[in-house]
Structures are given as structure tokens and as C-alpha cells.
Amino acid sequence: FSSEPIKIGAPLPLTGDYAADGEHMLMGFQMAVDDLNASGGLLGQKVELVTFDIKNLAAEDVSSASKYLIKKEKVDAVIEGYGGWGPDWLAFGANSNIPFFHGSGSSTANELTMKDPKSYSNMFQYFSPETDYGVRAYQGLVSFDKKYQYPNKKIAIIYGDLDWDITYTRAVKDLAEKDGWEVVLDEKVPYGTTDWGPILTKIRKEKPAAICISILSVPDISSFVKQFVENPTSSLLDISYMVVFKEVQDAVGEGLQGVMGYVTSYVIPTPEGKKWKIRFKEKFGFEVPLTTPPSTYDATMLWAKAVREIGDVKKYDEINAYIKANPYKGLLGTYDFNNPGQGVSPSDTFPIAYGQYNSKGALSFFGVDEFELPNYMNPAWPKK
Amino acid sequence: MLDVSNLNTFYGQFQALHDLSLTVEDGQMVALFGPNGHGKSTLLKTICGLIEASSGSIKWNNTELAGLSSEKIVQMGVIYIAEDRHLFPEMTVMQNLKMGAFNLSARSSEAETLAYVLDIFPKLKILRNKPASTLSGGEARMLAIGRGIMSKPKFLAIDEPSIGLSPKLREEVFLKINEIRQSGVSILLVEQSSEEVAEMADYLYLMEDGHIVFKGHTNDALKDENIKKIFLGTG
Amino acid sequence: MKINREILTTAGILIIIAVTPLIFHENSYTMHLLIMSMIWAVAATAWDLLLGYGGIFNLAQVGFFAIGAYATGMASIHLGISPWMGLLLGAVASGLAGVLIGLPCLRLKGIYVALMTLAFFEVIGPLIVVGINLGTGGKAGLFPIPPFRLGSYVFNTDELLPWYYLCLILLAICLFITYKLIHSMLGLSFTALRDSEPFAQSLGINRFKSALVVTAIAAAMTGLIGAFYAHYVVVISPRMLGLDMFLFLLIMIIFGGAARFPGPVIGAFVITFLDDMLRPLDSYRLLAFGALMVIMIMLLPNGLMGLVAKINIPLFGKRDTEAEMLNPDIPKTY
Amino acid sequence: MILELKNVTKTFGKFAAVSDLNFSVNEGEIFGIAGPNGAGKTTLFNIISGFYRATGNIVFDNRKISHLGPDKINILGIARTFQIPLLFDSMTIYQNILVGSHFGGQGKSEVENRINEALSFFGLQELRAAAVANLKLLDKKLTMAAAAFATRPKLLLLDEPVAGLNPVEAELFVGLVKKLNREHGVTIIMIEHLMNILTEMSDRMMILNNGQKLIVGSPETVINDPETIECYLGNSHA
Amino acid sequence: MSLNDLIEILISGITIGLVYFLIAVGFSLIYGVSRVLHLSYGSFFTWGAYLAWIFAVKLNFNYFWVFVLVCPILYIMGMALERFVVRPLRKRDNFDFNVLLAGLGVALFLDYAAQAFFGARTKSLPSLLDGTIQIHDFVFSYQQLTMLAAAVVIAFALWFFLEKTRQGLALGAVAQDPVGARIVGVSLNKVYLLTFGISTILAGSAGILLAPRFFISPLGGWKFLIKALIIVVAGGLGSIRGTLYSAFLLGILEALVGWLFGLLWVMPFWFLALLLILLIKPHGLLGSTADH
Ligand SMILES: Nc1ncnc2c1ncn2[C@@H]1O[C@H](COP(=O)(O)OP(=O)(O)OP(=O)(O)O)[C@@H](O)[C@H]1O
Ligand SMILES: Nc1ncnc2c1ncn2[C@@H]1O[C@H](COP(=O)(O)OP(=O)(O)OP(=O)(O)O)[C@@H](O)[C@H]1O
Ligand SMILES: [Mg+2]
Ligand SMILES: [Mg+2]
């Protein structure tokens, strides 16, 4: 390697409530950086990861992150995992022109970028916005009428007070209502809810055919499912992104059979994808979790490709322009930023995976690809 | 027999007791007089292990008390009745008395002692379910003395028991203390001054600035006009 | 004003802060840390005024910070008022909130005040979230909060010097107010109340009134700096009400020295930079912090300022005793 | 008449510590109160000085004060001391008195005067800079009284002021109280168990028993009253 | 609202109350005896659960052995905290304030030590007993019933200990007047050690009992600590019975408010309830009136 390493800045929640997610994001980065260095580095230079703990994602930590990474460490790209708070990143990333990738999955962030494309020309959102996941969930949860007889047309919507949760469930609700579903429960709950008695009483009263709940916290969602299963109604249950967490599976066990949700970082089982999964397991000793590692890996690699193409890591504007103009094929599909919001959105080549826990306790996906199309199942709530 | 010799006690830099020696024979009542702020309470607290002596010895029946923890000292029957009472404010009068019998040697005879105490201070019987925090100054004093007796003392160090008592009660209290002495308990009684106490006591010590300035049989002291004037407020 | 150790230390600190940019103005990250330190210095000093001097265990301080930030944030985004007015508004809004919370809470005593105000603190977050229709921005927060303007100059994130000196002015103002307050009769009344409340009352001190006044002042100072913070970081959200800020402010107070003006200021700088230096430890950072905090309390119960008080330098006049530190002499004018 | 109590009752739960008490104190007199332990004397002081809220009516200096808090009552002109000495332990004597002078006294420009006067009246000039925490009892009691005096009271309530003092000290203190009464015209109400002192000082005396008034009158009548002897003084005083 | 709904709400309120009682009782005890606001309490709650996780999940012991093994460890941890952190501070100025902050420091340390050892990811414990039973229309899980039993046993045992045994009375005595306690022959250090030991066991066992319902994460204790604080205050600091009442009161309030207005309103209503309680009774439901 030539002497100067190239630095990538990674603001991650390493302590605090989101530390668990931070760990997974970090794995994707480590894998990417090791891959790059193993193949001789980037433009002959060693690649180095500089992390910054953004704790509970408070604005000043995000602000400090940008200043620390850009001004002090002088990194050549910033890639964050996900925060769900796109606007924060726009506020701080826009002051420079270095490539800045954020995984907020925020439709607001896309809209803001559209309004001021010039100052945000270096900002790329590499997760689909939450509304698209809502659409996907709607298709999986409520409109899957070919193989399933819905007992009624009632749906219950429960969501945490994050933007992500609100926007996601709103999308499901709007589509369902348009289809003639009756929304019998539309309830916002605070994060940290682990006693669901009052809500479950309402659900038991209405016995809705479908329940859609979005709250991005393992204890919250696990306790919901666990307490629901103690005295269940015959409802299809969508727990949104939380299906991916192994912890939820460990905690709820059998009760998770038939529960559905979407996956943001689903490695498409192409030969490359399969190989990558094996490599991951060799490196870390366990199966790739369905959380973020492939995403942070992809983001790093797609930036690296642009750098290689341009041939100079400091030519930020050119790199940004290249990223925008050229779709990149990664583990999760083809990233295409060529739109005014500079964010990816779902398509045939960049699918959203929607899955259901089967009787073997594994997620079966439908609609992602033709390889693994399972039969839709009625949730087998344990008999009392 | 309690034998204090060459005791020195400090509060930080400040020396409160200077080379102090004092003896209380079995069954004796010794009175210790002195103006306030001159170390009387300090002496009692040091004897009972609430304050650590920096040097000197305190022998109780040939056992060295200096350096022992207060609970061991209490266990041996050396009991302190504090000037500022130190009752348990949220406990009732009855619970306070029961706590007096906390140490193992007092437990077995708790019921008898309790009857004895309530006999001395009938008022406590009336107040038995009141929290100590609500007692009047004098009532609290009675309770403090009662609690001390509950500990089954063999040696009782009493610190200014008469402050705040009504004249009638004061008289009674001294009579009772005398009674306790007659039951075989050795007593070291601290007062600012009091002719009644002087007359009851077998032996008298006078203290000034942490030094013993006079010791002798009460009769001798009572003959000394100077002492009478300064320490007893009479003559 | 008699020159004493407190004034000398404070003046020293302010002068050092004022000249530091000569060295660091190039390094915008260090400048940023310095600005954050000043912000925390104000918040910690105001809190110490209550905790250390007033003996009022008000745990809602971080809440006042948020109220100040939201007042100016909402007013400047939705009503378009100038950020300068926003600073004032933040102070006033927080001061009022202080009174509002003080009215019920300060009738209680000691630890009950602590828990009542803690409960209040816990409730601000949910209220901000619930109040999304009033323009609080809900859980996502408010963005972007407009910057200060001076004539045609617009404060911006690339040039930190103007922010820096603005913040320094606010810090100086707040330190001045605090110093005056500690050495006023109001300050004395707190010592009196802490030593013996009945005696104090029997001499004409009204505990409730005294407590309410400092609570309002401390809240207003916190709100003021909260408002500055909002403009400086551009985004605010209920996440600032997390445990982090709460803990860190407390740690700053201990490190600096509770009730040892201007200890919390020193604490704020030390902790902010220490936190940054420990960054390479990643998730072990807070582990180290916890251990450090305990060790510090065991070794230096009076904080760094307690240490300063022990230093014997001729320039500092004669050595202050503990008692003098706690009971600064009272100015002869009333 | 500077203070008048009408039908004053204070109950704790079911127990009446002071019940249906009526009496008045004349301007300029020394009014002694005695009575058995637990008779309600301190409670009475706490009522008058606003620490307890009682039923009934209290009029001070032609104003109804029964509803006011301790700080207000002090500012109207009633100061008190406490049975167990209370002081601001972390302050000096000077500062203790300063608190009284500033918060309790009227006229901010007079603050320093009042302090100096209190210091010299109670002979504390020398000790003014001493920390009060480790003072001896007499000096504590003097400081407490001086702080109360610095609020310029019309009426001063003293709760067992000489308890715990030796005869010489007690005499000194009593002398100051008399001087306060004579030279500064401060009306005094004083609780004391030491009968020789109380009778010697008081213009009039009252005995409380079980929260009720037993007798009010001149010291001689009071201490020779058989009921007083029976419940309070005991036989040796007869 | 139908009767069945109401009963169901009450049942969930009582369940929540149970949880809160289990969490708050040790905290109340420790404050009651040693006047220490034990801010690392929540971390011991977490550690209890993590230790149980090691034995129950990693080493596959059954719950009986888990308790037998974990309780002594917790007891020792509690005593160590008393001996090495609290006791040295007790001798110095500003004890109240310093011990509060030292508690925070210990909490930070323990929490992040947990993260270092066990990782940041949420862990779960299996239920103590699996399954549910139905009574009329209402379904109870065995887990719920175990918690009920545990709460009853703990409440009774504590009551008995504090009111009926001499050691228990000694704890009270130390709380109210440490010098007085020494005068009657109580050893302060022993009592403090005992208190910290017991309350740490209480915290840890609450962690074990509740982990199957709420899961374990390094920072999971904070939420409970804060709730415990509110409950203990509302009940009256130091009163175990008061803690019992207020835990159930606030639990039922939570269920009712959640049902009527939504869970988002629970904390505001708690705040209101606390305010009301303290305005009417400034020392909480059963708090003593003596000034601390
Ligand atoms: N905790 C303490 N710290 C420092 N000095 C103390 C302490 N307790 C007492 N002293 C000092 O020690 C000296 C002796 O006090 P002590 O209480 O023994 O006197 P005493 O003779 O009992 O007086 P009194 O008649 O007032 O009870 C006094 O000068 C007092 O100021
Ligand atoms: N806060 C309270 N709650 C309940 N009872 C109380 C309270 N305060 C005082 N009492 C009771 O009221 C009675 C009168 O008390 P008070 O202190 O007025 O007596 P006192 O006349 O001053 O007696 P002493 O001469 O012993 O000081 C006592 O029986 C006492 O127990
Ligand atoms: Mg004494
Ligand atoms: Mg009295």
C-alpha cells in the first residue's frame, strides 16, 4: 500500500438503545473493508474505517459525527447504517460535497432532496422509503386473497411514535381503507411498551382479520407477540421489520409461526449472493442476520466502485455524478439513484422481500424470486 | 468496676479530653459535673464506643473497652443514655423500648424490664402507640431513659437526664436513678450541676476543659464553698 | 466586588476561552467541541445553582433545555420570528415553565422534589410527541432551524468563530448572574434553609418563594442556552431528552465540584473533551466513564474546584477554607 | 394588649395538644409559661409563630394572624427561639444574625445597624466571625436570641432559654432578657421549667396542663396554687 | 364498556401492578433503611437476569438451581457495593449527593460491562412455567401466576422480616437514627451490608422473574428504575406497604388509561396521579411525616 490510507467515516450507534443494530452495521463495513484491502486496496491505498458513536442518535451527536468525520478525520466518504431520521443527515452532510450515504429509509429525506437538488447532490439514500414497505406489507397481509379466506374485513393498526412507524402503517391503512377494510384500531404507542394488556383487550373484542404493528424494538414487539399468543384471535399478524430479528424468534419461539413482515436487507440468492453468505459465516461464525450487514457492505462497495471508475478519491463531485448516473448491482439488487430524490426505490431488480414464519421456524419469502415461493399459511396459534 | 485511665479524645485537631482518669466502683453512683462544652458528653461517648479514643484505656471488669465496637460494649452491659436522646422517630414508644432490648443479654428478660420501666414512667404507658417524633421534650427524655434501662445495664452512663423535665418529674427521675443504683447497677451521671445529685452520689468529679479538676467524696466537696458556688450554683 | 478566588478562576477561564481560537480556529472540530463545552457549561452551572447551592433536587433541568430549544425552534420555523428574539423567547418560556413546575413541586421537600421533577422530565418527551399537531414535529423533531443573522451576515456551519464568541458572551452573562446570585441574600437564604429550615422560617425566610425564584432563574438560563443550541445544531428532537445529556451534565457537575463555582464550567470542558478522547474505546467508553466517575467521587468528593481551593498560590490571595467556600462573604451593599 | 388567643385548639389526630385556650398578653410584660412535660407549651409557641395551623383566633397587634405562615408572622413582629438550639451551622455568628436582620427586619438600609446592635447587646462582638457549629451551649443560645432580636420583634417567644445552662450562665442570660424587655420594650413570653428563675422574672404566669389553662396570675399566686403544686411542682416545692 | 372488558382491564392492571411491585420493593427497602437512593438498582435488575441467562440458557439448569446459584452472587455484589463504594462515602460530607452520583457511575459501569460481556442484543429467558389456564372467559398464563405467587411471597417475607424479627427492626432503627441504633447495640455496618445484599437480591430476582416477559438488554434496567422511583415516591419513601399499594394503583391506572385514551397517555397520567397524591399527602400514600 502507498502510505496514505483512504478513510471511510461510519457514524454508528455503538452505545445506547440502538447499540445492537450498530454491531450488525459494523460487520458489513468490516467485511467490505477487508474485501477491499484483500484485493489490494482502493487505487492502491489501504482503506480504513473510522467509526463515531452517535449514541441515541440525538441531533448534536449526529452533528458532532459529521464534524468529527469530515473536518477532523477528513474522511472521503460517510456511510451510516440506518437511523430513520433522514433530515438529520441532510442537515449535516450537505455542508460538504463528499459522498454521503444514509440508510434512513425516509420519504421525507427524498422530498427534501428534491426541493434542493444542488446542495444535496452528495446525499444518497440506499434504503427504499418506508411507504414502499407499507405497500408491500399491504399486498402480503391483506390482499393475499387467493389462498386465504379472511374471516372479516377488519384491520388493526398499531405503531410506535417514530416517523418510520407512522408513515409505514399509514401506507398500509390507506390502501386497506381504499379496499373497503374497516380500521377497527388505529393506535399510537410509546416506545418501551412491554405490557400490552389494554391493547390486547381491544383486539380481542374486535377480532380483526389482520393486525399490522410497527415498533422497531425487540422487547416491545416480542412482548406483544408473546402476550397476544397467550390468548390469540384468529388474525394475520404483520410485525413489519421486526421479523428479521433472531432475538424475537428466540423470545417468542413457536408463537411466531405464520407471523409476517418485510426484510430490508435480503441477499438475493444468486450465486454471488450465496457465496457472500458463506464467506460471512466463515468470518463471523454465524449465519448472516437479516438485518443490516449486506446493506452497509453494498453501500461501501458501490462507493468503492465509483472511486475506482473515477480514479481519484478526492474528486468528490465526479464520484457523486458517477454514482447518480450508474446503477450498481449489489447483494440486494440493483441500486439506482438516478432520480430527483437520489434514493433507491423498489423494483423488479431491487425487490422488497416479504416473508412469513413457517412451521419450521424459518422465514419463507414470497414474491422476491421464483426460487423460494412458499404456500401461504394460516397462522397456527398454539392451542390452549 | 469501670476504670478509665489517661484517656485522650480528639475531634479532628481539637482535643476534647486530656489525660483523663476516673473510676466507678461496683454499685457506686459517681457524679460528673462541669460547665457545658467541657467534654462531659465526650467522655461518656468514648466510654461507650461511639467515639474512638486516641489513647488511654477503659477497663470494665478488667476487659479493655477502648477499641471495641459499640455493639460489643453494649453486649457487656455498658449502656449510654444520650443527652440528645437519639430516639427512633418513626417507631412508637413501645417499639423504641423494645429496641432497647436489642442486645442478646437483654432479650431474655425483656418482659420484666418493660414492666419495670412502665412502672417508673407511667406516662409512657399512655403514650405507648405514639411515634417518638411527636413526643414533647420531657416525654422524649423519659423514653430515652426507659430505653436505656431496657438494655439491662450493668453500668449506666447517663447524660444530663434532667434537662427539660418539670420540677416534679425531675425529682422522680433522680429517685428512680437512685433505685436503679440500689439494684446493683453502677452509674456515672453527668449533670451541669445539681445539689440533689451531689447528695445522692458516692463520689464526685468536676471537669473543666477536658481535665478533671476535682475528685473526692461528695461530703468533702459539699464542704468546699468555692465548689459549691461554681458547680452547684448555691452557697 | 471583592476580588476572590472564584472571580479569579472564572475570569481566568473566560480569558482562556476567549484566546483559544487563536490556536484552534482552523480546526473546526475542536471549535465545535469548545462550543458544545460552553453550552454544557451554562446548563451545568444553572443546574448546580439548584442542586449544589439551592439544595433543590430539581431533575427537570434537561427538560428546560428542551423547552428553550423548542420555543425558539417552533417560533422561528412556524412564526418566522428572528433567532435573536428566539433566544429571549427560549429563556422566557423556560423560566415560565420553571415557575409552572415549581408551583406544585416546590411545596414538597428534599427527595420528593427530585422525584416529582423527574416524573415531569419523563413526561416532556411524550408531550412533545403528542403535541405534533401544535408544530413540535413529533418524534422526528424540527428541521431546519434558521441561523442567526447580523446585518447581511448569516451564521453558518462552515464558520464557527461567530458562533463561538456569541456562545462565549452567553456563557459570561450566565456566569455573572450565577455569581451575583450565589453571593446575594438569596444565596444566603438557601444556606440558611439547608442548615435549619424552622430557624430560617422563624427569621422571616419564605422557603417557597426563595426556591421559586432560583428555579425560575436557573430554568431561564438553561432555556437561553437551549435556544442557542437549537440554532447551532439546526435539528432538535425529543431524543435530546434521553439519559445521555442528563447523566453527562451530572458528571460535569461532580467533576467540576458541586456548589463550587465555577466548578461545573471546568467540569463541562474536561468531560466534553475526555468523552471525545475516549472515543477510540467505542462501546467501552461509557464503561470507562462509569468507573472514572466512581473513582473521582471517592478520591475528590469536592471535584476539581475543590482541588483548586486547596492550591496555595500567592496570586490567589490567602487560602480559602472550606467554610469560606461554602459561605462566601456577603457584599456590604444590599 | 399585644397578643390575644381565643378558643385556640390544636389536635394531632384525636389527641388535643392544646385545647380551647384563651389568654392574652399585655404590651411590655414578661409572661411566663410553665406546666408538666407534654402539656402543650411548645405546641402553643408553634401555633403562635405560625408553624402549626390551629383552630380559633389569634390576634397580634390588632391583626388576625392565625392563618399566616412563620415567615409572615416574623415580619409582623413576632420572633422566637427553640427548645433545642437551632442555628445555621455552616455560617458564622455574624451571618446567622444577618439572616434575621435582612429577612425579618424592616428597612434594608438599617440591616448593618441591627446586626451590630444585636452583636453588642448579646456580647457577641468578639465572636462575630466564629463558626457556630462548635460553639458552647450558652453562645449558641445567645446567637439564636440575637438573630431573633435582629428582626426587631415586638414580641419574643423564648422556649426554655436557660435549660442546660449552669447557674452563672443562666443568670447572665436572664439579665439580658430583662434588659431587652426594659430598654427595648420587647414583650416576652417565656417557657421554663426552672421555677426560681421564671417566678423571679415574670410579671404574670400561666400554667398549662393537658393542653388547657390551669391558672393565670402573679407568680406568687401561681406557685402557691395547690393544683399547680399537685400536677407540676411536686411536694418539695410546697 | 362491558363488564368483561372491565374485568380484563383490571386483570392486566393487576398484572402490571405485580410487575411494578416486584421491581420497586427492593428499591423501597434500601431507601427506607439506608436513605440511599440506589441508582444502580436498575443495573442489578439487569444483571440478575443476565446471570440467570448464563445458568438457564447457556448451562441449562432449571429455575430452582438458577435461583439457588444467582442469589448468593447478587448478595455478594450488593455487599461489595456497600462495602467499597457507599461506606467510604458515608464518612464524608455531601453523602446524599455523592452517593447518588456514585450510584449513577456504578450503573453506567455495570450496564456497559453487561454490554461488553453479553453484547448489546436483546436476550430472552424461557418462561418459568409454560402454558396458560382459562377461567371463565379469562386466560392466565402460568408466568403471570408465578409472578403473583412470587410477589405474595416476597411481600409477606419482607413484612415478616421487617416487623417481626429483631434484625428487621434493627434495619428500621438504623434508618431513623443511626446513632440511636448504635446506642442500643446495633452494628451499622452489618445492617447496611445486609440491606444492600437483600435489596440486590430483590432487584436481581425481579429481573429473573420479569425477563421472560420483558427481555434483557444492557440498558433495560433504566426504564424500570424510573418507574420504580415514581412508584416508591407515590407510595411513600421507605414504606413497603405504601409501595405495594401504589404499584397496584399505578398499574391499574396504566391499564385503564391505556384502554381509554391510548398508551401514549400513560406517563402524563402517572405524572398527574403523582402530583395529586403528593399535593394531598406530601410524603406519599403511606410515607412517614418525619422529615428526612
Ligand atoms: N462532633 C464534634 N465535632 C467537633 N467538636 C465537638 C464535637 N462534639 C463536641 N465537640 C466539642 O468538644 C467539646 C466538648 O463537648 P461535650 O459535648 O463533650 O461537652 P459537654 O461537657 O458534654 O457539654 P454540654 O454541657 O453542653 O453537654 C466542646 O468544645 C464541643 O464544641
Ligand atoms: N406533631 C405532633 N404529632 C402528635 N403529637 C404531638 C405532636 N407534637 C406534639 N405532640 C404532643 O402534644 C403534646 C404537647 O407537646 P409539647 O411539645 O407542646 O409539650 P411541652 O409542653 O412543650 O412539653 P415539654 O416541657 O416536655 O417540652 C405532647 O403530648 C406531644 O406528644
Ligand atoms: Mg454534654
Ligand atoms: Mg417543650
GROMACS .gro file of C-alpha atoms in nm, chain C residues 85-274:
model
  190
  704MET     CA    1  -3.580   3.711   1.971
  705GLY     CA    2  -3.584   3.335   1.989
  706LEU     CA    3  -3.303   3.336   2.244
  707LEU     CA    4  -3.508   3.563   2.462
  708LEU     CA    5  -3.819   3.360   2.400
  709GLY     CA    6  -3.637   3.042   2.497
  710ALA     CA    7  -3.530   3.198   2.825
  711VAL     CA    8  -3.875   3.334   2.900
  712ALA     CA    9  -4.057   3.015   2.805
  713SER     CA   10  -3.828   2.804   3.021
  714GLY     CA   11  -3.848   3.047   3.306
  715LEU     CA   12  -4.225   3.031   3.292
  716ALA     CA   13  -4.215   2.655   3.273
  717GLY     CA   14  -3.988   2.662   3.576
  718VAL     CA   15  -4.245   2.862   3.768
  719LEU     CA   16  -4.524   2.637   3.649
  720ILE     CA   17  -4.347   2.324   3.763
  721GLY     CA   18  -4.218   2.492   4.073
  722LEU     CA   19  -4.562   2.589   4.193
  723PRO     CA   20  -4.666   2.232   4.272
  724CYS     CA   21  -4.324   2.066   4.309
  725LEU     CA   22  -4.153   2.311   4.539
  726ARG     CA   23  -4.418   2.274   4.804
  727LEU     CA   24  -4.267   1.933   4.856
  728LYS     CA   25  -3.937   1.871   5.022
  729GLY     CA   26  -3.600   1.712   4.955
  730ILE     CA   27  -3.606   1.390   4.768
  731TYR     CA   28  -3.975   1.427   4.686
  732VAL     CA   29  -3.891   1.731   4.479
  733ALA     CA   30  -3.635   1.521   4.297
  734LEU     CA   31  -3.877   1.252   4.205
  735MET     CA   32  -4.162   1.481   4.119
  736THR     CA   33  -3.944   1.680   3.885
  737LEU     CA   34  -3.800   1.359   3.744
  738ALA     CA   35  -4.153   1.248   3.666
  739PHE     CA   36  -4.209   1.580   3.499
  740PHE     CA   37  -3.893   1.537   3.297
  741GLU     CA   38  -4.011   1.195   3.186
  742VAL     CA   39  -4.333   1.346   3.065
  743ILE     CA   40  -4.192   1.625   2.847
  744GLY     CA   41  -4.080   1.381   2.578
  745PRO     CA   42  -4.422   1.217   2.541
  746LEU     CA   43  -4.585   1.561   2.544
  747ILE     CA   44  -4.366   1.681   2.259
  748VAL     CA   45  -4.458   1.368   2.067
  749VAL     CA   46  -4.827   1.400   2.145
  750GLY     CA   47  -4.815   1.769   2.054
  751ILE     CA   48  -4.723   1.704   1.691
  752ASN     CA   49  -5.029   1.900   1.579
  753LEU     CA   50  -4.904   2.207   1.758
  754GLY     CA   51  -4.596   2.205   1.541
  755THR     CA   52  -4.350   2.025   1.765
  756GLY     CA   53  -4.256   1.798   1.478
  757GLY     CA   54  -4.336   1.492   1.687
  758LYS     CA   55  -4.072   1.231   1.739
  759ALA     CA   56  -3.889   1.327   1.421
  760GLY     CA   57  -3.821   1.672   1.554
  761LEU     CA   58  -3.780   2.012   1.394
  762PHE     CA   59  -3.558   2.083   1.097
  763PRO     CA   60  -3.403   2.305   0.975
  764ILE     CA   61  -3.393   2.574   1.240
  765PRO     CA   62  -3.283   2.902   1.084
  766PRO     CA   63  -2.947   3.054   1.183
  767PHE     CA   64  -2.872   3.393   1.337
  768ARG     CA   65  -2.821   3.692   1.114
  769LEU     CA   66  -2.617   4.000   1.181
  770GLY     CA   67  -2.684   4.262   0.919
  771SER     CA   68  -2.626   4.075   0.600
  772TYR     CA   69  -2.403   3.815   0.760
  773VAL     CA   70  -2.566   3.476   0.810
  774PHE     CA   71  -2.417   3.244   1.069
  775ASN     CA   72  -2.327   2.917   0.903
  776THR     CA   73  -2.183   2.583   0.992
  777ASP     CA   74  -1.863   2.636   0.798
  778GLU     CA   75  -1.754   2.931   1.001
  779LEU     CA   76  -1.767   2.859   1.370
  780LEU     CA   77  -1.595   3.169   1.504
  781PRO     CA   78  -1.908   3.387   1.524
  782TRP     CA   79  -2.098   3.105   1.696
  783TYR     CA   80  -1.807   3.067   1.930
  784TYR     CA   81  -1.800   3.423   2.051
  785LEU     CA   82  -2.174   3.451   2.069
  786CYS     CA   83  -2.174   3.147   2.292
  787LEU     CA   84  -1.894   3.291   2.499
  788ILE     CA   85  -2.097   3.605   2.558
  789LEU     CA   86  -2.394   3.398   2.671
  790LEU     CA   87  -2.167   3.198   2.899
  791ALA     CA   88  -2.020   3.510   3.051
  792ILE     CA   89  -2.364   3.658   3.112
  793CYS     CA   90  -2.487   3.341   3.279
  794LEU     CA   91  -2.176   3.310   3.495
  795PHE     CA   92  -2.213   3.670   3.604
  796ILE     CA   93  -2.577   3.618   3.700
  797THR     CA   94  -2.490   3.299   3.884
  798TYR     CA   95  -2.206   3.457   4.075
  799LYS     CA   96  -2.420   3.751   4.178
  800LEU     CA   97  -2.697   3.519   4.286
  801ILE     CA   98  -2.476   3.293   4.493
  802HIS     CA   99  -2.340   3.594   4.677
  803SER     CA  100  -2.672   3.763   4.721
  804MET     CA  101  -2.900   3.736   5.016
  805LEU     CA  102  -3.098   3.484   4.815
  806GLY     CA  103  -2.790   3.264   4.816
  807LEU     CA  104  -2.758   3.307   5.190
  808SER     CA  105  -3.121   3.216   5.238
  809PHE     CA  106  -3.051   2.878   5.081
  810THR     CA  107  -2.766   2.805   5.311
  811ALA     CA  108  -2.993   2.904   5.597
  812LEU     CA  109  -3.277   2.680   5.477
  813ARG     CA  110  -3.044   2.390   5.433
  814ASP     CA  111  -2.891   2.430   5.776
  815SER     CA  112  -3.216   2.466   5.963
  816GLU     CA  113  -3.543   2.526   5.794
  817PRO     CA  114  -3.754   2.610   6.103
  818PHE     CA  115  -3.498   2.861   6.228
  819ALA     CA  116  -3.483   3.020   5.884
  820GLN     CA  117  -3.858   3.046   5.865
  821SER     CA  118  -3.879   3.192   6.211
  822LEU     CA  119  -3.645   3.467   6.092
  823GLY     CA  120  -3.866   3.559   5.802
  824ILE     CA  121  -3.741   3.345   5.514
  825ASN     CA  122  -4.006   3.207   5.286
  826ARG     CA  123  -3.873   2.879   5.155
  827PHE     CA  124  -4.122   2.850   4.876
  828LYS     CA  125  -4.061   3.198   4.742
  829SER     CA  126  -3.683   3.166   4.750
  830ALA     CA  127  -3.696   2.828   4.582
  831LEU     CA  128  -3.932   2.950   4.315
  832VAL     CA  129  -3.712   3.244   4.228
  833VAL     CA  130  -3.395   3.038   4.176
  834THR     CA  131  -3.585   2.767   3.995
  835ALA     CA  132  -3.714   3.026   3.752
  836ILE     CA  133  -3.372   3.186   3.706
  837ALA     CA  134  -3.195   2.853   3.657
  838ALA     CA  135  -3.466   2.744   3.416
  839ALA     CA  136  -3.436   3.067   3.220
  840MET     CA  137  -3.059   3.035   3.186
  841THR     CA  138  -3.097   2.677   3.075
  842GLY     CA  139  -3.369   2.775   2.830
  843LEU     CA  140  -3.149   3.051   2.690
  844ILE     CA  141  -2.865   2.816   2.615
  845GLY     CA  142  -3.110   2.554   2.491
  846ALA     CA  143  -3.233   2.808   2.239
  847PHE     CA  144  -2.879   2.880   2.128
  848TYR     CA  145  -2.820   2.507   2.094
  849ALA     CA  146  -3.125   2.469   1.871
  850HIS     CA  147  -2.994   2.724   1.622
  851TYR     CA  148  -2.645   2.589   1.643
  852VAL     CA  149  -2.722   2.224   1.574
  853VAL     CA  150  -3.008   2.305   1.334
  854VAL     CA  151  -3.210   1.995   1.428
  855ILE     CA  152  -3.383   1.926   1.755
  856SER     CA  153  -3.586   1.627   1.859
  857PRO     CA  154  -3.717   1.465   2.175
  858ARG     CA  155  -3.412   1.240   2.162
  859MET     CA  156  -3.219   1.510   2.340
  860LEU     CA  157  -3.426   1.416   2.644
  861GLY     CA  158  -3.253   1.080   2.666
  862LEU     CA  159  -3.045   0.974   2.956
  863ASP     CA  160  -2.719   1.090   2.795
  864MET     CA  161  -2.747   1.459   2.849
  865PHE     CA  162  -2.890   1.405   3.192
  866LEU     CA  163  -2.601   1.189   3.302
  867PHE     CA  164  -2.334   1.392   3.137
  868LEU     CA  165  -2.444   1.715   3.297
  869LEU     CA  166  -2.440   1.548   3.635
  870ILE     CA  167  -2.097   1.407   3.571
  871MET     CA  168  -1.975   1.753   3.474
  872ILE     CA  169  -2.107   1.894   3.798
  873ILE     CA  170  -1.931   1.630   4.006
  874PHE     CA  171  -1.606   1.656   3.818
  875GLY     CA  172  -1.603   2.029   3.848
  876GLY     CA  173  -1.730   2.031   4.203
  877ALA     CA  174  -2.085   2.075   4.318
  878ALA     CA  175  -2.155   2.406   4.488
  879ARG     CA  176  -1.805   2.516   4.396
  880PHE     CA  177  -1.849   2.792   4.147
  881PRO     CA  178  -1.725   2.786   3.870
  882GLY     CA  179  -1.653   2.414   3.905
  883PRO     CA  180  -1.924   2.296   3.668
  884VAL     CA  181  -1.769   2.505   3.391
  885ILE     CA  182  -1.439   2.328   3.435
  886GLY     CA  183  -1.627   2.001   3.453
  887ALA     CA  184  -1.806   2.074   3.127
  888PHE     CA  185  -1.483   2.129   2.938
  889VAL     CA  186  -1.299   1.836   3.090
  890ILE     CA  187  -1.581   1.591   3.032
  891THR     CA  188  -1.661   1.702   2.680
  892PHE     CA  189  -1.300   1.658   2.575
  893LEU     CA  190  -1.250   1.343   2.778
   0.00000   0.00000   0.00000
